[in-house]
Tab-separated table of N, CA and C in Angstrom:
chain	number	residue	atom	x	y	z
A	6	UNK	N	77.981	198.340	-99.916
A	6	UNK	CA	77.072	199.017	-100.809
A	6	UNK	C	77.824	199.259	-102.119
A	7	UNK	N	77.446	198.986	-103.597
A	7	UNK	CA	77.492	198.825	-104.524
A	7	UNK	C	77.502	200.500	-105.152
A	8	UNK	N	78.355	201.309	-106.074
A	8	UNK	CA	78.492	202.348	-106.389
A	8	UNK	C	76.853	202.486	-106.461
A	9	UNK	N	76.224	201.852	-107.580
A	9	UNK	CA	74.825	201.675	-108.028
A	9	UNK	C	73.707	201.783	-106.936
A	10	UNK	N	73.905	201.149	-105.685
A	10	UNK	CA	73.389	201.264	-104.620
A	10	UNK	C	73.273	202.494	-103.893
A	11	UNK	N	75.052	202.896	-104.060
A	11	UNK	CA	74.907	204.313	-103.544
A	11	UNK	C	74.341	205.581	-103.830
A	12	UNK	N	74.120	205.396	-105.559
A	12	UNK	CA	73.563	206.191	-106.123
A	12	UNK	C	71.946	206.340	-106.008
A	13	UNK	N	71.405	204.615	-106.303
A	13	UNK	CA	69.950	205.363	-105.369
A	13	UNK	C	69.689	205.202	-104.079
A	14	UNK	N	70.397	205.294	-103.121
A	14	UNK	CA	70.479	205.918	-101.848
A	14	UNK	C	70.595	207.241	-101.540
A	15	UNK	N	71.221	207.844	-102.832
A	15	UNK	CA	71.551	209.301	-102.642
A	15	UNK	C	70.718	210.350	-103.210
A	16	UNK	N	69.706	209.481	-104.227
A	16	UNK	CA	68.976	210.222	-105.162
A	16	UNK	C	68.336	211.296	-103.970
A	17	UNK	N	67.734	211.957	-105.151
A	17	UNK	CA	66.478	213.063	-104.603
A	17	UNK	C	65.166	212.107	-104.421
A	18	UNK	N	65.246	211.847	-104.910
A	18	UNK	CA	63.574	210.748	-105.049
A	18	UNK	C	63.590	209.517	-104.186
A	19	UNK	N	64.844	209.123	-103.555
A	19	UNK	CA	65.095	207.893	-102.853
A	19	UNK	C	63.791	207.825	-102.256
A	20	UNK	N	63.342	206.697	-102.199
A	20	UNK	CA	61.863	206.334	-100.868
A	20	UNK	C	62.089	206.837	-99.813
A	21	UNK	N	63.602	206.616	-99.089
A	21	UNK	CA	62.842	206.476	-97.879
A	21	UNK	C	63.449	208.530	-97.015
A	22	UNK	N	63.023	209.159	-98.486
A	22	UNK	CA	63.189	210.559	-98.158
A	22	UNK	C	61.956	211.072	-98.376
A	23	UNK	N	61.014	210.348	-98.182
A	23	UNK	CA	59.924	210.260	-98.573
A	23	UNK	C	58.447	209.839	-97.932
A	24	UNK	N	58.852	210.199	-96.524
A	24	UNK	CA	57.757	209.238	-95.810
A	24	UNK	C	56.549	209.794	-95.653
A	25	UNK	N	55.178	208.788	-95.199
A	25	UNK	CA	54.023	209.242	-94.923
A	25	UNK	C	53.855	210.444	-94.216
A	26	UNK	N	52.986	211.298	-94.066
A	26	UNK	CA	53.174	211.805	-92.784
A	26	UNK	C	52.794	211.204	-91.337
A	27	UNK	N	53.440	211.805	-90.445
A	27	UNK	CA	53.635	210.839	-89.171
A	27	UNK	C	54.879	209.904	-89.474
A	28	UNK	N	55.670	209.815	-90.332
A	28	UNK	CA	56.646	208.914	-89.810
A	28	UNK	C	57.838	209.518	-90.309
A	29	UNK	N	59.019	209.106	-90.094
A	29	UNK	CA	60.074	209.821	-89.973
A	29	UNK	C	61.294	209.510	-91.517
A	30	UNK	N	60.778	207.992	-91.599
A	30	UNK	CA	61.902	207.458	-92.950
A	30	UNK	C	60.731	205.959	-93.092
A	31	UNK	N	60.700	205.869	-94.021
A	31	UNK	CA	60.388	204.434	-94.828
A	31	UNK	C	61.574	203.372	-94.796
A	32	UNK	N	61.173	202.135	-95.210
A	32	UNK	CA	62.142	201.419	-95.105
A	32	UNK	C	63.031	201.834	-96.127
A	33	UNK	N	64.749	201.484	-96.715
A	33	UNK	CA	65.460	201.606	-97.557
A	33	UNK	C	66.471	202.668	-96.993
A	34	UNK	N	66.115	202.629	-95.272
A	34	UNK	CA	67.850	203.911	-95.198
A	34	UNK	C	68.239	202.528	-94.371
A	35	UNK	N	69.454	202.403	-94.294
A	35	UNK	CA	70.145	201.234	-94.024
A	35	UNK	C	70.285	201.576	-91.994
A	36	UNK	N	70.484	202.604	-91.445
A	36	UNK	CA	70.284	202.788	-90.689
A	36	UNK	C	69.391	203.010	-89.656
A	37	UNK	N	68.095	203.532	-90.893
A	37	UNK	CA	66.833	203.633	-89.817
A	37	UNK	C	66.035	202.338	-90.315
A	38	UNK	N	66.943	201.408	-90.903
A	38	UNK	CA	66.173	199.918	-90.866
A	38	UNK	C	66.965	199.107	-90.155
A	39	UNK	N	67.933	199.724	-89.278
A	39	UNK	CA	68.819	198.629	-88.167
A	39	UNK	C	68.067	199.165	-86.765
A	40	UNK	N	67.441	200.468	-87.250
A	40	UNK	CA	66.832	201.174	-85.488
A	40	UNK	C	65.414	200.693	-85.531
A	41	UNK	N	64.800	200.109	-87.212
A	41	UNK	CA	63.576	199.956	-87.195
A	41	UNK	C	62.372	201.474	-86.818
A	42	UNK	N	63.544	202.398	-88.394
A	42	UNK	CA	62.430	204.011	-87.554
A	42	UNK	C	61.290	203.674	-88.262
A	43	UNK	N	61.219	202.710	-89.252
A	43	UNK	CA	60.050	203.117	-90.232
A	43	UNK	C	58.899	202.790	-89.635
A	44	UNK	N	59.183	202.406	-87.703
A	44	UNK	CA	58.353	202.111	-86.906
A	44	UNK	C	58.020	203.230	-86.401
A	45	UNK	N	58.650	204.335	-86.099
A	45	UNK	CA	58.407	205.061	-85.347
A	45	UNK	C	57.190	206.058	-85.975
A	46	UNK	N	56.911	207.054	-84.293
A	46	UNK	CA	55.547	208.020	-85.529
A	46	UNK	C	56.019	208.961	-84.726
A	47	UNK	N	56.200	209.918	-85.910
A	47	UNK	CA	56.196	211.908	-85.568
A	47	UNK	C	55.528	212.091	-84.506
A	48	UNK	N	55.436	213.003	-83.681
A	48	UNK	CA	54.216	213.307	-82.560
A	48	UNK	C	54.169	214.827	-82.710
A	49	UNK	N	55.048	215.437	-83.169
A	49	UNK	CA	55.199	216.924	-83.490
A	49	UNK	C	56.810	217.235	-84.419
A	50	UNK	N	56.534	218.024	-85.535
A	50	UNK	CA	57.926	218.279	-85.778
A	50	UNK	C	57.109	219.913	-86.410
A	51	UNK	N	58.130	220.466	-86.453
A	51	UNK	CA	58.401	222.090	-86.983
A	51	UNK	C	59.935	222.141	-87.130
A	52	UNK	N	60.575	223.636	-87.709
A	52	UNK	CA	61.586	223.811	-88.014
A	52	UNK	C	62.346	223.587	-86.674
A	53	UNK	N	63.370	222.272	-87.220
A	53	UNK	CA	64.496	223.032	-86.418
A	53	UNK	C	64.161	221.718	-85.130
A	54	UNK	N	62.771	221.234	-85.009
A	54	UNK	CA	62.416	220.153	-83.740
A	54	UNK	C	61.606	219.101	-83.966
A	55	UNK	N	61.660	217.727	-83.316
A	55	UNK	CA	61.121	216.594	-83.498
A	55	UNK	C	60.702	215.710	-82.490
A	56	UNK	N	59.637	215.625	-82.466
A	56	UNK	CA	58.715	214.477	-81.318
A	56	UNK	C	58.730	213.032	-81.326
A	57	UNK	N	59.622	212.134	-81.061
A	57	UNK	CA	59.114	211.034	-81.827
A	57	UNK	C	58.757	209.792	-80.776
A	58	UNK	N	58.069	209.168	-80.835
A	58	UNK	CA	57.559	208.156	-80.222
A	58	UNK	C	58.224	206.865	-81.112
A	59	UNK	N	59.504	206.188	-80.468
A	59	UNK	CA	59.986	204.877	-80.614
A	59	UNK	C	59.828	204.108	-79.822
A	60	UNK	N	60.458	202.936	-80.374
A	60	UNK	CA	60.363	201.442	-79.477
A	60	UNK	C	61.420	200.997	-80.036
A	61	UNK	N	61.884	199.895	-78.853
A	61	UNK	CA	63.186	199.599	-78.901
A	61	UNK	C	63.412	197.886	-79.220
A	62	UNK	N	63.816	198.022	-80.408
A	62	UNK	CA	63.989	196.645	-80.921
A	62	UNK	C	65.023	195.772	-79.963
A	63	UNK	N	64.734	194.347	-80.259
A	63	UNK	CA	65.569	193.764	-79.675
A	63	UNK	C	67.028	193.761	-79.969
A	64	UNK	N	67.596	193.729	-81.474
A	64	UNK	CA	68.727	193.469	-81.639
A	64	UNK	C	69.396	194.737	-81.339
A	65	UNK	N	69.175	195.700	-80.204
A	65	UNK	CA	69.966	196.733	-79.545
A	65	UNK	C	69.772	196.334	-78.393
A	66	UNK	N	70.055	195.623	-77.782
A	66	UNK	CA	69.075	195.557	-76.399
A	66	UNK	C	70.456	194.491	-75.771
A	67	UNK	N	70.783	194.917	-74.078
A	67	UNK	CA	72.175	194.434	-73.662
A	67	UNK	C	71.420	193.192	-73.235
A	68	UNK	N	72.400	191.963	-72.388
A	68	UNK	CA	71.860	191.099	-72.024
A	68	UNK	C	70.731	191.390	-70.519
A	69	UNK	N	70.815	192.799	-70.274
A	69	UNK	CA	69.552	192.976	-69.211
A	69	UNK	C	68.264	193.626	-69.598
A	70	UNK	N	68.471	193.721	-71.275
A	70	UNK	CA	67.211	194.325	-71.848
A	70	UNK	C	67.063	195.377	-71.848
A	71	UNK	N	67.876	196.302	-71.756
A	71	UNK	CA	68.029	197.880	-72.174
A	71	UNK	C	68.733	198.049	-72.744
A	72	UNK	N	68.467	199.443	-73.632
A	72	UNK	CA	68.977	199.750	-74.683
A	72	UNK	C	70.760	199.704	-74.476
A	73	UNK	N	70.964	199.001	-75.073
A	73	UNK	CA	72.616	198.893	-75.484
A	73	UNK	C	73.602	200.493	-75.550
A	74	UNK	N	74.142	200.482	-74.267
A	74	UNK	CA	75.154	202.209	-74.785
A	74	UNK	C	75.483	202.268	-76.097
A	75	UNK	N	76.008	201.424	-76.663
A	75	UNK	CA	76.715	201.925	-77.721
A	75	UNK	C	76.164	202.088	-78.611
A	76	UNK	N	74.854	201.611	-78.890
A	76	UNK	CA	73.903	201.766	-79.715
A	76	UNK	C	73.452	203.306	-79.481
A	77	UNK	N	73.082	203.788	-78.370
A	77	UNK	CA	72.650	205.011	-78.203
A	77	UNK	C	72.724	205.827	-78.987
A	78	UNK	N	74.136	206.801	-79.359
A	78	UNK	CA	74.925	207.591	-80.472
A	78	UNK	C	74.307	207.073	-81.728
A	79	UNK	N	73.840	205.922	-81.991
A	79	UNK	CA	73.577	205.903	-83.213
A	79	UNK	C	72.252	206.347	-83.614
A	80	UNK	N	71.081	206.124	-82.088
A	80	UNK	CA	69.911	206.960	-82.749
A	80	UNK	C	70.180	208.494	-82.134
A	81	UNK	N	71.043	208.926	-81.346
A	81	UNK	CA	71.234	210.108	-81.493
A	81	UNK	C	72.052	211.143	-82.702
A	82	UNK	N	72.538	210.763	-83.343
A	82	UNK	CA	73.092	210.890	-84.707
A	82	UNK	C	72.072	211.002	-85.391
A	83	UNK	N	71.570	209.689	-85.942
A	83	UNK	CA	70.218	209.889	-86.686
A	83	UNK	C	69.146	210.818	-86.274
A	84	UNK	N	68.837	211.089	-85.480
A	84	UNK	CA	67.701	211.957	-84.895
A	84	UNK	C	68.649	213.034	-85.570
A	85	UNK	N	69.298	213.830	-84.589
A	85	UNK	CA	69.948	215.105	-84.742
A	85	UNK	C	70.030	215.424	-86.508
A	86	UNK	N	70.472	214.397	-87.559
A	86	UNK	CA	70.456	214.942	-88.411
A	86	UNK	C	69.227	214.845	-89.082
A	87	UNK	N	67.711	214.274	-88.687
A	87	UNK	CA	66.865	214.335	-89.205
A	87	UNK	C	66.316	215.826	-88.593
A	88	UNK	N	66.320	216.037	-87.327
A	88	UNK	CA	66.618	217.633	-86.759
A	88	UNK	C	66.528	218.795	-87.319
A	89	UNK	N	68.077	218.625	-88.454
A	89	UNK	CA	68.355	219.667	-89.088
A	89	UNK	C	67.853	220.209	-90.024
A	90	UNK	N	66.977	218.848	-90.525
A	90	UNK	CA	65.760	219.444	-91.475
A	90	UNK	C	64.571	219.232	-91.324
A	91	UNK	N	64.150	219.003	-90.125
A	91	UNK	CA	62.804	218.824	-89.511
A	91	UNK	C	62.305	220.308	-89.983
A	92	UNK	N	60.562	220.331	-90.291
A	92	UNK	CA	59.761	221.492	-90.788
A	92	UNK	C	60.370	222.029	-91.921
A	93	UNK	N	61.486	221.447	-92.364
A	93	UNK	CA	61.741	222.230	-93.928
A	93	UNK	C	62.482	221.520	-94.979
A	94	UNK	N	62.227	220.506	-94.814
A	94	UNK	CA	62.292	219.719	-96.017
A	94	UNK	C	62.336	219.917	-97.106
A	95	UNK	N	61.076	220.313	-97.628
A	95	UNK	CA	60.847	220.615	-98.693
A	95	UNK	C	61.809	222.194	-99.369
A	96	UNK	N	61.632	222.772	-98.668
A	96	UNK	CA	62.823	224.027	-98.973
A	96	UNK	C	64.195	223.763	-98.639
A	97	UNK	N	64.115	223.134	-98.617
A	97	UNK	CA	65.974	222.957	-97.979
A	97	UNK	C	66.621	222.039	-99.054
A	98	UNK	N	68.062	222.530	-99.538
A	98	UNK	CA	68.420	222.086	-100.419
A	98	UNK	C	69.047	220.803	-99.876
A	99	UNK	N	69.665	219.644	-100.620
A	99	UNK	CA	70.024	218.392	-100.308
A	99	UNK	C	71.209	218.084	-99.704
A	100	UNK	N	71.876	218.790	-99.487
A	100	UNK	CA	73.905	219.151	-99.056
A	100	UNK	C	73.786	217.944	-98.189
A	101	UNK	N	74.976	217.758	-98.360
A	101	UNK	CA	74.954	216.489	-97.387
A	101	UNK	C	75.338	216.789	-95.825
A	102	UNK	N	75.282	216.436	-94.947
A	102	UNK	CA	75.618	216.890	-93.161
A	102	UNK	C	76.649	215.793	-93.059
A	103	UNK	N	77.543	216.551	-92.164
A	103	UNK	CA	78.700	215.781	-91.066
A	103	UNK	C	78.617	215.892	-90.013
A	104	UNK	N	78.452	214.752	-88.808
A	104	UNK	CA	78.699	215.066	-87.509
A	104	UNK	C	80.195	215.041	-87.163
A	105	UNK	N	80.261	216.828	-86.623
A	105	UNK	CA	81.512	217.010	-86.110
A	105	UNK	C	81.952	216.681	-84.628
A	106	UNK	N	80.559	216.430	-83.547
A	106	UNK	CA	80.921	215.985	-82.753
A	106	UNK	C	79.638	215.517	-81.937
A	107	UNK	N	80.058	214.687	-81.087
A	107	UNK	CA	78.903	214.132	-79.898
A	107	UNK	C	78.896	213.583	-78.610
A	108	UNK	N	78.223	214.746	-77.940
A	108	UNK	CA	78.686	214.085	-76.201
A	108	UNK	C	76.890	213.572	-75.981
A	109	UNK	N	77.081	212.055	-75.259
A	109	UNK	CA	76.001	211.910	-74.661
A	109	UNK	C	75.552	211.539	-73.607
A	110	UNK	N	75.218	211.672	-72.457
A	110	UNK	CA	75.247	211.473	-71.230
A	110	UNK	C	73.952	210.777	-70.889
A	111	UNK	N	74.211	209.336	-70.238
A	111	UNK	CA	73.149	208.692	-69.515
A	111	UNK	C	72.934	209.131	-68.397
A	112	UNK	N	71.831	209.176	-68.208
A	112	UNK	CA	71.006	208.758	-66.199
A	112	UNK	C	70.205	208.090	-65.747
A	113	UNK	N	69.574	207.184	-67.207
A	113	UNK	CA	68.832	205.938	-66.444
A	113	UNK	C	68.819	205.215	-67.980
A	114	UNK	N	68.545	203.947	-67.582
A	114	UNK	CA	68.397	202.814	-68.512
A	114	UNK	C	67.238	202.984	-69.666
A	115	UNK	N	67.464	202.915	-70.762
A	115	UNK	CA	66.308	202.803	-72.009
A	115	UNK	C	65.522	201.279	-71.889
A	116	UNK	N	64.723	201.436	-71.139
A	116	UNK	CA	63.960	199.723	-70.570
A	116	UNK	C	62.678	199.553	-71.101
A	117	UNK	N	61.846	200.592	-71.715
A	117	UNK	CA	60.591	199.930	-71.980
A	117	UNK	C	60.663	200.268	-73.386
A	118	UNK	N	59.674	199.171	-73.945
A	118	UNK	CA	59.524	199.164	-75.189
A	118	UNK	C	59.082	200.143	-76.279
A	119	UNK	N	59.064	201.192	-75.593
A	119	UNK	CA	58.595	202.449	-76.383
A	119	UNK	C	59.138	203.728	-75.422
A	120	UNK	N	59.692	204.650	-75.962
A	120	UNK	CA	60.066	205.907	-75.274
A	120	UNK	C	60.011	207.330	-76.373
A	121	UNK	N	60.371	208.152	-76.134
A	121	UNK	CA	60.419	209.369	-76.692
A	121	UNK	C	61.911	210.092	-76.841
A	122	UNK	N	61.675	210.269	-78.034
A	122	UNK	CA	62.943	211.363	-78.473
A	122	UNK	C	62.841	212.294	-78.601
A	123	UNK	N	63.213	213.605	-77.947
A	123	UNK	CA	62.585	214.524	-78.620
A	123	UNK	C	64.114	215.807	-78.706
A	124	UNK	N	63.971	216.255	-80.292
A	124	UNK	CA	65.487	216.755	-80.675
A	124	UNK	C	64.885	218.110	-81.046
A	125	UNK	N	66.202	219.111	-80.971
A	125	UNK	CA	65.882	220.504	-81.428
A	125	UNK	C	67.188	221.037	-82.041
A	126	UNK	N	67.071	221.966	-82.833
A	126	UNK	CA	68.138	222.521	-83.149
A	126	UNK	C	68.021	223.702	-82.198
A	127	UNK	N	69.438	224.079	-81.575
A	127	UNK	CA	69.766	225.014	-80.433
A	127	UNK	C	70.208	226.353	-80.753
A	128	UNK	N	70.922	225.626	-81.731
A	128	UNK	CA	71.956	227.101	-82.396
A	128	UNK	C	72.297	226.958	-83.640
A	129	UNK	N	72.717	227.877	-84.328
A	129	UNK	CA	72.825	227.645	-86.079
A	129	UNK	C	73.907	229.240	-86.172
A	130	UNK	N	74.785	228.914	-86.780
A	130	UNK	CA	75.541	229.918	-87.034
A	130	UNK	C	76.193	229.312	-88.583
A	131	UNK	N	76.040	229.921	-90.065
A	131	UNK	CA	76.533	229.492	-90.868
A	131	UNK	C	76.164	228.038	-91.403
A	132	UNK	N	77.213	227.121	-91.508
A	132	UNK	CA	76.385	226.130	-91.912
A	132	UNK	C	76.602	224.695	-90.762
A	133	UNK	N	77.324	225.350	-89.484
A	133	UNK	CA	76.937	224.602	-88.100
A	133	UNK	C	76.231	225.084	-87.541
A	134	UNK	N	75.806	223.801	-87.303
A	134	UNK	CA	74.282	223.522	-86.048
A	134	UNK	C	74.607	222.737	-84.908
A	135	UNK	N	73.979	223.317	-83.649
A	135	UNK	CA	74.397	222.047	-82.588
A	135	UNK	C	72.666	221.514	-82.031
A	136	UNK	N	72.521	220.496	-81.873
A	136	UNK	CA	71.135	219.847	-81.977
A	136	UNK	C	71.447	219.094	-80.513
A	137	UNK	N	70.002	219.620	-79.756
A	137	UNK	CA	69.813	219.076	-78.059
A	137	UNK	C	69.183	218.001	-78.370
A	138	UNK	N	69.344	216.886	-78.104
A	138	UNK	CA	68.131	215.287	-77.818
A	138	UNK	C	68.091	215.013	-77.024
A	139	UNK	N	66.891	214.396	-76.662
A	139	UNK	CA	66.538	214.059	-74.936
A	139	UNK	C	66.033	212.749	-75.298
A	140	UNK	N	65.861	211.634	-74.585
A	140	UNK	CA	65.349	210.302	-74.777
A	140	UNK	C	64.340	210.912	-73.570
A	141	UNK	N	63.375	210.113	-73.470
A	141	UNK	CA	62.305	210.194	-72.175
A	141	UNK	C	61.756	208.840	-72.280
A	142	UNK	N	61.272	208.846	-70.963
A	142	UNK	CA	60.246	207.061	-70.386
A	142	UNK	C	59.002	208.419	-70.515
A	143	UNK	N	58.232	206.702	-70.351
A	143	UNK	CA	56.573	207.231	-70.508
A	143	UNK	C	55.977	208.399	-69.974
A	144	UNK	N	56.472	208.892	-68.813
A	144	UNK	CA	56.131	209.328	-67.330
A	144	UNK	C	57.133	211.100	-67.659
A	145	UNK	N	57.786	211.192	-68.611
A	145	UNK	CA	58.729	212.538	-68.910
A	145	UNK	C	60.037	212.427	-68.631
A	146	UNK	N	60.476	211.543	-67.638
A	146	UNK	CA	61.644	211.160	-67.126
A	146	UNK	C	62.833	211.058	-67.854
A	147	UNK	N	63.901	211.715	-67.702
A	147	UNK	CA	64.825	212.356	-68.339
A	147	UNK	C	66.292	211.034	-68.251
A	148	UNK	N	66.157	209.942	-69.499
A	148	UNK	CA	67.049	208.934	-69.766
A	148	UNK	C	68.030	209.627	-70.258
A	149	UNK	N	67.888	210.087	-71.537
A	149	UNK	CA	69.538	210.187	-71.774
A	149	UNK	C	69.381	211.965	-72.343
A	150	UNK	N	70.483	212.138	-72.492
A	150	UNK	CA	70.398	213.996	-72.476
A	150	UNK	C	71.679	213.994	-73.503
A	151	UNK	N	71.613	214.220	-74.898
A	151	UNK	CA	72.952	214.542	-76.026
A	151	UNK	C	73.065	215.755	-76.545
A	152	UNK	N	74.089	216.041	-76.896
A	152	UNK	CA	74.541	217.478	-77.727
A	152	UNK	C	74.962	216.567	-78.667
A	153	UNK	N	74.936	217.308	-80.523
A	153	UNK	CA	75.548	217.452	-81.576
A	153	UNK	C	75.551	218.349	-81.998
A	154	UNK	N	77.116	218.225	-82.877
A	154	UNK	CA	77.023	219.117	-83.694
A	154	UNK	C	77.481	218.944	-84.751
A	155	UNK	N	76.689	219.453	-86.421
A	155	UNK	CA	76.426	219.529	-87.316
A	155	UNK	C	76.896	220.487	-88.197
A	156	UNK	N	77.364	219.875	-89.598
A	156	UNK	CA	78.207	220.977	-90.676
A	156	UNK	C	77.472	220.577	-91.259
A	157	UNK	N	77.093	221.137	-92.210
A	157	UNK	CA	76.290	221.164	-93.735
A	157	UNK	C	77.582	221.393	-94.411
A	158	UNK	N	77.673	220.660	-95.716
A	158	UNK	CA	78.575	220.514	-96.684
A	158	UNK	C	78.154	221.287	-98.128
A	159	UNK	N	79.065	221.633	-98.899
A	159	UNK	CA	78.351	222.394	-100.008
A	159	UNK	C	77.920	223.405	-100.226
């Protein structure tokens, strides 16, 4: 990425800080166009929590067709810090977030083409946050279960 690049990536006005409602990011974040979020749709968000109904592209996908581990952390990252400003967007100033840390624990395979994320912020003390995500199958069934945690910078 090109200084120039970085700069409108970082803007206030960037697109994809900017989405319809019901969706989470537009195309133009480099990450939620490798997870393909600009697919995904909100199902509920308020302060602090987020519903989301995804599907799982192929180019994450192991040679048995579930979601790739190592890929995991990366939409749990992304979620968690979309999390932190889920329901307040608009009031919340722009600081940038660091993940200071992330445990994530599997118990069943990410196999069908659509599942659920659903993230909360747990705790907030200052300007860390630690954010619960749950992956789910169709049925409620409890795939993967993560903790983060989150610094606000600035």
């Amino acid at each position: 990425m090109t200084s120039e690049d970085e700069k409108r990536f970082l803007a206030p006005d960037a697109p994809w800080r900017n989405p319809e409602p019901g969706r989470l990011v537009v195309p133009g974040h480099p990450i939620g166009d490798f997870l393909e979020a600009g697919e995904w749709r909100v199902l509920e968000e308020r302060a602090g929590f987020l519903l989301l109904d995804c599907h799982l592209p192929e180019r994450v996908k192991n040679f048995r067709g579930q979601l790739f581990g190592g890929f995991t952390p990366v939409y749990v990252d992304f979620v968690a810090l979309h999390t932190f400003r889920a329901g307040r967007r608009k009031e919340m100033g722009r600081h940038p977030l660091v993940t200071l840390n992330m445990r994530t624990d599997y118990f069943e395979p990410v196999v069908s083409e659509r599942f659920r994320i659903e993230s909360q912020v747990i705790h907030r003390r200052g300007r860390t946050s630690l954010v619960q995500t749950r992956f789910l199958d169709a049925h409620g069934a409890l795939l993967v279960f993560a903790l983060t945690t989150l610094r606000e910078l600035g």
